[in-house]
CSV table of C-alpha atoms in Angstrom, one decimal:
chain,number,residue,atom,x,y,z
A,394,UNK,CA,-22.5,-23.5,-36.6
A,395,UNK,CA,-23.6,-26.4,-34.3
A,396,UNK,CA,-23.5,-24.0,-31.4
A,397,UNK,CA,-26.0,-21.7,-33.1
A,398,UNK,CA,-23.6,-18.8,-32.9
A,399,UNK,CA,-22.4,-16.9,-36.0
A,400,UNK,CA,-18.7,-16.7,-36.8
A,401,UNK,CA,-18.8,-12.9,-36.2
A,402,UNK,CA,-20.3,-13.4,-32.7
A,403,UNK,CA,-17.6,-15.9,-31.9
A,404,UNK,CA,-14.9,-13.5,-33.1
A,405,UNK,CA,-16.3,-10.7,-31.0
A,406,UNK,CA,-16.7,-12.8,-27.9
A,407,UNK,CA,-13.1,-14.1,-28.2
A,408,UNK,CA,-11.6,-10.6,-28.3
A,409,UNK,CA,-10.6,-8.6,-25.3
A,410,UNK,CA,-9.8,-4.9,-25.3
A,411,UNK,CA,-6.5,-3.7,-23.9
A,412,UNK,CA,-8.4,-2.5,-20.8
A,413,UNK,CA,-9.7,-6.0,-20.1
A,414,UNK,CA,-6.3,-7.6,-20.0
A,415,UNK,CA,-4.8,-8.6,-16.7
A,416,UNK,CA,-1.8,-6.6,-15.7
A,417,UNK,CA,0.5,-9.5,-16.5
A,418,UNK,CA,-1.1,-10.1,-19.9
A,419,UNK,CA,-0.8,-6.4,-20.7
A,420,UNK,CA,2.9,-6.4,-19.9
A,421,UNK,CA,3.4,-9.4,-22.1
A,422,UNK,CA,1.7,-7.6,-24.9
A,423,UNK,CA,4.1,-4.7,-24.8
A,424,UNK,CA,7.2,-4.5,-27.0
A,425,UNK,CA,10.4,-5.1,-25.1
A,426,UNK,CA,12.4,-3.0,-27.6
A,427,UNK,CA,11.9,0.8,-28.1
A,428,UNK,CA,11.8,2.2,-31.6
A,429,UNK,CA,14.6,4.5,-30.4
A,430,UNK,CA,16.8,4.2,-27.4
A,431,UNK,CA,16.7,7.0,-24.9
A,432,UNK,CA,15.6,8.0,-21.4
A,433,UNK,CA,12.9,10.5,-22.3
A,434,UNK,CA,9.9,8.1,-21.9
A,435,UNK,CA,11.3,6.8,-18.6
A,436,UNK,CA,11.8,10.2,-17.1
A,437,UNK,CA,8.3,11.3,-18.2
A,438,UNK,CA,6.8,8.2,-16.7
A,439,UNK,CA,8.6,8.7,-13.4
A,440,UNK,CA,7.6,12.3,-13.3
A,441,UNK,CA,3.9,11.3,-13.6
A,442,UNK,CA,4.5,8.8,-10.7
A,443,UNK,CA,6.0,11.4,-8.4
A,444,UNK,CA,9.7,10.5,-8.9
A,445,UNK,CA,9.7,7.3,-6.7
A,446,UNK,CA,13.4,6.7,-7.5
A,447,UNK,CA,14.2,9.6,-5.2
A,448,UNK,CA,12.7,8.0,-2.1
A,449,UNK,CA,15.5,5.6,-1.3
A,450,UNK,CA,19.2,5.0,-1.8
A,451,UNK,CA,20.3,2.3,-4.3
A,452,UNK,CA,23.0,0.1,-5.5
A,453,UNK,CA,23.1,-0.1,-9.3
A,454,UNK,CA,24.3,-3.5,-10.8
A,455,UNK,CA,25.6,-3.4,-14.4
A,456,UNK,CA,27.7,-5.7,-16.5
A,457,UNK,CA,27.3,-8.6,-19.0
A,458,UNK,CA,26.9,-11.8,-17.0
A,459,UNK,CA,26.0,-12.6,-13.4
A,460,UNK,CA,24.0,-9.5,-12.7
A,461,UNK,CA,21.0,-11.3,-11.1
A,462,UNK,CA,23.2,-13.4,-8.9
A,463,UNK,CA,25.1,-10.3,-7.8
A,464,UNK,CA,21.9,-8.4,-7.2
A,465,UNK,CA,20.4,-11.2,-5.0
A,466,UNK,CA,23.7,-11.5,-3.1
A,467,UNK,CA,23.8,-7.8,-2.3
A,468,UNK,CA,20.2,-7.9,-1.4
A,469,UNK,CA,20.7,-10.7,1.2
A,470,UNK,CA,23.9,-9.1,2.5
A,471,UNK,CA,22.1,-5.8,3.3
A,472,UNK,CA,19.2,-7.7,4.8
A,473,UNK,CA,21.6,-9.6,7.0
A,474,UNK,CA,22.8,-6.2,8.2
A,475,UNK,CA,19.2,-5.3,9.3
A,476,UNK,CA,18.1,-3.2,6.3
A,477,UNK,CA,14.7,-3.4,4.5
A,478,UNK,CA,15.7,-4.0,1.0
A,479,UNK,CA,14.1,-4.0,-2.5
A,480,UNK,CA,15.6,-5.8,-5.4
A,481,UNK,CA,14.9,-5.6,-9.1
A,482,UNK,CA,16.1,-8.4,-11.4
A,483,UNK,CA,15.8,-9.6,-15.0
A,484,UNK,CA,15.0,-11.8,-16.8
A,485,UNK,CA,12.6,-14.1,-14.9
A,486,UNK,CA,12.5,-17.8,-15.3
A,487,UNK,CA,9.3,-19.1,-13.7
A,488,UNK,CA,7.2,-16.0,-13.6
A,489,UNK,CA,7.2,-12.2,-13.8
A,490,UNK,CA,6.9,-11.8,-10.1
A,491,UNK,CA,10.5,-12.9,-9.7
A,492,UNK,CA,11.6,-9.5,-11.0
A,493,UNK,CA,10.4,-7.3,-8.0
A,494,UNK,CA,11.3,-8.3,-4.5
A,495,UNK,CA,10.6,-6.5,-1.2
A,496,UNK,CA,12.3,-7.6,2.0
A,497,UNK,CA,13.1,-11.1,0.8
A,498,UNK,CA,9.7,-11.8,-0.8
A,499,UNK,CA,8.3,-11.4,-4.3
A,500,UNK,CA,6.1,-8.3,-4.6
A,501,UNK,CA,2.4,-8.5,-5.8
A,502,UNK,CA,3.2,-8.2,-9.5
A,503,UNK,CA,-0.3,-7.5,-10.7
A,504,UNK,CA,-0.7,-4.7,-8.2
A,505,UNK,CA,2.6,-3.2,-9.0
A,506,UNK,CA,1.8,-3.0,-12.7
A,507,UNK,CA,-1.7,-1.7,-12.2
A,508,UNK,CA,-0.3,1.2,-10.3
A,509,UNK,CA,1.8,2.4,-13.2
A,510,UNK,CA,-0.3,1.3,-16.2
A,511,UNK,CA,-2.3,4.5,-16.8
A,512,UNK,CA,0.8,6.7,-16.8
A,513,UNK,CA,2.7,4.1,-18.8
A,514,UNK,CA,0.0,4.1,-21.5
A,515,UNK,CA,0.0,7.9,-21.7
A,516,UNK,CA,3.8,8.1,-22.3
A,517,UNK,CA,4.0,5.0,-24.5
A,518,UNK,CA,6.4,3.1,-22.3
A,519,UNK,CA,8.1,-0.1,-23.4
A,520,UNK,CA,7.8,-3.3,-21.5
A,521,UNK,CA,11.1,-2.9,-19.6
A,522,UNK,CA,10.3,0.7,-18.8
A,523,UNK,CA,7.0,-0.4,-17.3
A,524,UNK,CA,8.6,-3.1,-15.2
A,525,UNK,CA,11.4,-0.7,-14.0
A,526,UNK,CA,8.9,2.0,-13.0
A,527,UNK,CA,6.7,-0.6,-11.3
A,528,UNK,CA,9.7,-1.8,-9.2
A,529,UNK,CA,10.8,1.7,-8.3
A,530,UNK,CA,7.3,2.7,-7.2
A,531,UNK,CA,6.9,-0.5,-5.1
A,532,UNK,CA,10.2,0.3,-3.4
A,533,UNK,CA,9.1,3.8,-2.6
A,534,UNK,CA,5.7,2.7,-1.3
A,535,UNK,CA,7.3,0.0,0.8
A,536,UNK,CA,9.7,2.5,2.4
A,537,UNK,CA,12.9,0.4,1.7
A,538,UNK,CA,16.2,1.4,3.2
A,539,UNK,CA,18.0,0.3,0.0
A,540,UNK,CA,17.2,-0.9,-3.5
A,541,UNK,CA,19.5,-3.2,-5.5
A,542,UNK,CA,18.7,-2.5,-9.1
A,543,UNK,CA,19.9,-4.6,-12.0
A,544,UNK,CA,20.3,-2.9,-15.4
A,545,UNK,CA,18.7,-4.6,-18.4
A,546,UNK,CA,21.0,-3.7,-21.3
A,547,UNK,CA,24.2,-1.8,-21.1
A,548,UNK,CA,23.8,1.3,-19.0
A,549,UNK,CA,23.8,4.6,-20.8
A,550,UNK,CA,20.3,4.2,-22.4
A,551,UNK,CA,18.9,1.6,-20.0
A,552,UNK,CA,15.7,2.4,-18.3
A,553,UNK,CA,17.4,2.0,-14.9
A,554,UNK,CA,19.8,4.9,-15.6
A,555,UNK,CA,17.5,7.2,-13.7
A,556,UNK,CA,19.0,6.4,-10.3
A,557,UNK,CA,21.4,8.6,-8.4
A,558,UNK,CA,23.1,5.5,-7.0
A,559,UNK,CA,25.9,6.1,-4.5
A,560,UNK,CA,27.3,2.6,-5.4
A,561,UNK,CA,27.6,0.9,-8.8
A,562,UNK,CA,28.7,-2.7,-9.1
A,563,UNK,CA,30.1,-3.8,-12.4
A,564,UNK,CA,30.1,-7.6,-12.7
A,565,UNK,CA,32.1,-8.0,-15.9
A,566,UNK,CA,32.3,-6.8,-19.5
A,567,UNK,CA,31.9,-9.3,-22.3
A,568,UNK,CA,30.6,-9.2,-25.9
A,569,UNK,CA,26.9,-9.1,-25.8
A,570,UNK,CA,24.2,-7.1,-27.6
A,571,UNK,CA,26.9,-5.9,-29.9
A,572,UNK,CA,24.4,-4.4,-32.3
A,573,UNK,CA,23.4,-1.9,-29.6
A,574,UNK,CA,26.4,-1.6,-27.2
A,575,UNK,CA,29.4,-1.9,-29.6
A,576,UNK,CA,31.4,-4.6,-31.2
A,577,UNK,CA,34.4,-4.6,-28.8
A,578,UNK,CA,34.8,-4.9,-25.0
A,579,UNK,CA,36.3,-1.4,-25.0
A,580,UNK,CA,33.2,0.1,-26.6
A,581,UNK,CA,31.0,-1.7,-24.2
A,582,UNK,CA,33.1,-0.5,-21.3
A,583,UNK,CA,32.0,3.0,-22.3
A,584,UNK,CA,28.3,2.1,-22.0
A,585,UNK,CA,28.1,0.3,-18.6
A,586,UNK,CA,29.9,2.9,-16.4
A,587,UNK,CA,27.7,5.6,-17.9
A,588,UNK,CA,25.3,5.1,-15.0
A,589,UNK,CA,28.0,6.3,-12.6
A,590,UNK,CA,27.3,9.7,-11.0
A,591,UNK,CA,30.2,12.0,-9.9
A,592,UNK,CA,31.3,11.1,-6.4
A,593,UNK,CA,29.8,7.6,-6.4
A,594,UNK,CA,31.8,4.5,-5.6
A,595,UNK,CA,32.3,1.9,-8.3
A,596,UNK,CA,33.1,-1.7,-7.6
A,597,UNK,CA,34.9,-3.4,-10.4
A,598,UNK,CA,36.0,-7.1,-10.7
A,599,UNK,CA,39.5,-6.0,-11.6
A,600,UNK,CA,41.3,-2.8,-12.6
A,601,UNK,CA,41.2,-3.4,-16.4
A,602,UNK,CA,38.7,-0.7,-17.1
A,603,UNK,CA,39.3,1.4,-14.0
A,604,UNK,CA,40.7,4.3,-16.1
A,605,UNK,CA,37.2,4.6,-17.8
A,606,UNK,CA,35.7,5.6,-14.5
A,607,UNK,CA,37.6,8.8,-13.9
A,608,UNK,CA,34.8,10.6,-12.0
A,609,UNK,CA,34.3,8.2,-9.2
A,610,UNK,CA,36.0,6.3,-6.4
A,611,UNK,CA,37.0,2.8,-7.7
A,612,UNK,CA,37.5,-0.3,-5.6
A,613,UNK,CA,38.1,-3.8,-6.8
A,614,UNK,CA,35.7,-6.5,-5.5
A,615,UNK,CA,32.2,-7.9,-5.8
A,616,UNK,CA,29.0,-8.1,-3.8
A,617,UNK,CA,30.5,-7.9,-0.4
A,618,UNK,CA,32.5,-4.8,-1.3
A,619,UNK,CA,29.5,-3.2,-2.9
A,620,UNK,CA,27.4,-3.8,0.2
A,621,UNK,CA,30.3,-2.5,2.4
A,622,UNK,CA,30.6,0.7,0.3
A,623,UNK,CA,26.9,1.3,0.6
A,624,UNK,CA,27.0,0.9,4.4
A,625,UNK,CA,30.3,2.6,4.9
A,626,UNK,CA,31.8,-0.3,6.8
A,627,UNK,CA,33.0,-3.9,6.2
A,628,UNK,CA,30.4,-6.5,5.7
A,629,UNK,CA,31.3,-9.9,7.0
A,630,UNK,CA,28.0,-11.7,6.7
A,631,UNK,CA,28.0,-14.9,4.7
A,632,UNK,CA,24.8,-15.5,2.6
A,633,UNK,CA,23.7,-18.1,0.1
A,634,UNK,CA,21.4,-17.3,-2.7
A,635,UNK,CA,19.7,-19.5,-5.3
A,636,UNK,CA,18.1,-18.5,-8.5
A,637,UNK,CA,16.0,-20.6,-10.8
A,638,UNK,CA,17.8,-21.7,-14.0
A,639,UNK,CA,21.2,-20.7,-12.6
A,640,UNK,CA,23.3,-23.8,-11.6
A,641,UNK,CA,20.0,-25.3,-10.7
A,642,UNK,CA,20.5,-29.0,-9.8
A,643,UNK,CA,17.5,-31.1,-10.8
A,644,UNK,CA,18.1,-34.6,-9.6
A,645,UNK,CA,21.4,-36.4,-9.6
A,646,UNK,CA,22.3,-36.1,-13.2
A,647,UNK,CA,20.6,-33.0,-14.4
A,648,UNK,CA,21.7,-29.4,-14.2
A,649,UNK,CA,19.8,-26.4,-15.5
A,650,UNK,CA,21.7,-23.3,-16.3
A,651,UNK,CA,21.2,-20.4,-18.6
A,652,UNK,CA,24.1,-18.9,-20.6
A,653,UNK,CA,23.2,-16.4,-23.3
A,654,UNK,CA,26.6,-15.8,-24.7
A,655,UNK,CA,30.0,-17.4,-25.1
A,656,UNK,CA,31.5,-16.0,-21.9
A,657,UNK,CA,28.6,-17.4,-19.9
A,658,UNK,CA,28.9,-20.9,-21.5
A,659,UNK,CA,32.7,-20.9,-20.9
A,660,UNK,CA,32.2,-19.9,-17.2
A,661,UNK,CA,29.8,-22.8,-16.8
A,662,UNK,CA,32.0,-25.3,-18.6
A,663,UNK,CA,35.0,-24.4,-16.4
A,664,UNK,CA,33.1,-25.3,-13.3
A,665,UNK,CA,31.6,-28.6,-14.2
A,666,UNK,CA,33.3,-31.9,-13.4
A,667,UNK,CA,34.8,-33.5,-16.5
A,668,UNK,CA,32.5,-36.1,-18.0
A,669,UNK,CA,30.3,-36.7,-21.0
A,670,UNK,CA,27.3,-34.4,-21.2
A,671,UNK,CA,24.2,-34.1,-23.3
A,672,UNK,CA,23.3,-30.4,-23.7
């Protein structure tokens, strides 16, 4: 006790109540996984926030791999066409603020979370539900013309499945989160398109799972076709997007890339020049 303070005083002074946490620290303290999957908490949270998801039109991006790159590409294509665009991505690499973007810039993350925190605490929202609600409220407050929203896990029970999106972009279907989504690609194919509303346009990478989406217009393509379907006309703009940790060249002999499943690793390996690598 060289400082003259008792151990109990030190313990008390080192503790912060939940109310004293910064918004970012509070988000980090939340569980990313719900005790039970479902949309009840998310719908209750949005109701308390005034249904911000109804204030704008959206493109919903679902699939296994490449969703963030697709989301950013659609975002930039729509911006190139003169729209004010919001984008919601996950996961982040450098910081939480990467997840919510307004008109080409990262939103004020602390402010976005502070806005939804009281309501989120009342309904017991999970981490991803808080982040999704914060993004949707930011988009509504900013008056975006369009929001490009990336799903987190699957589709049916994902917190983003509260949108009435006229366009859904499916990047691909692979084996991932099999304990939640199913153990086969066919089972997972039932989960992702569950976000599709009747009358929407669904953009698929190929026609393999087109029969699964029987209640919507289906076209084959990617980001350009999704942006075109949203605008109702062909999009010819050419954009380049970069994301941290995705084919991220650091120096001459170092490449940073995140692949969280076998399909992602195989995609990367097939695009690297043949040589010896240390991974």
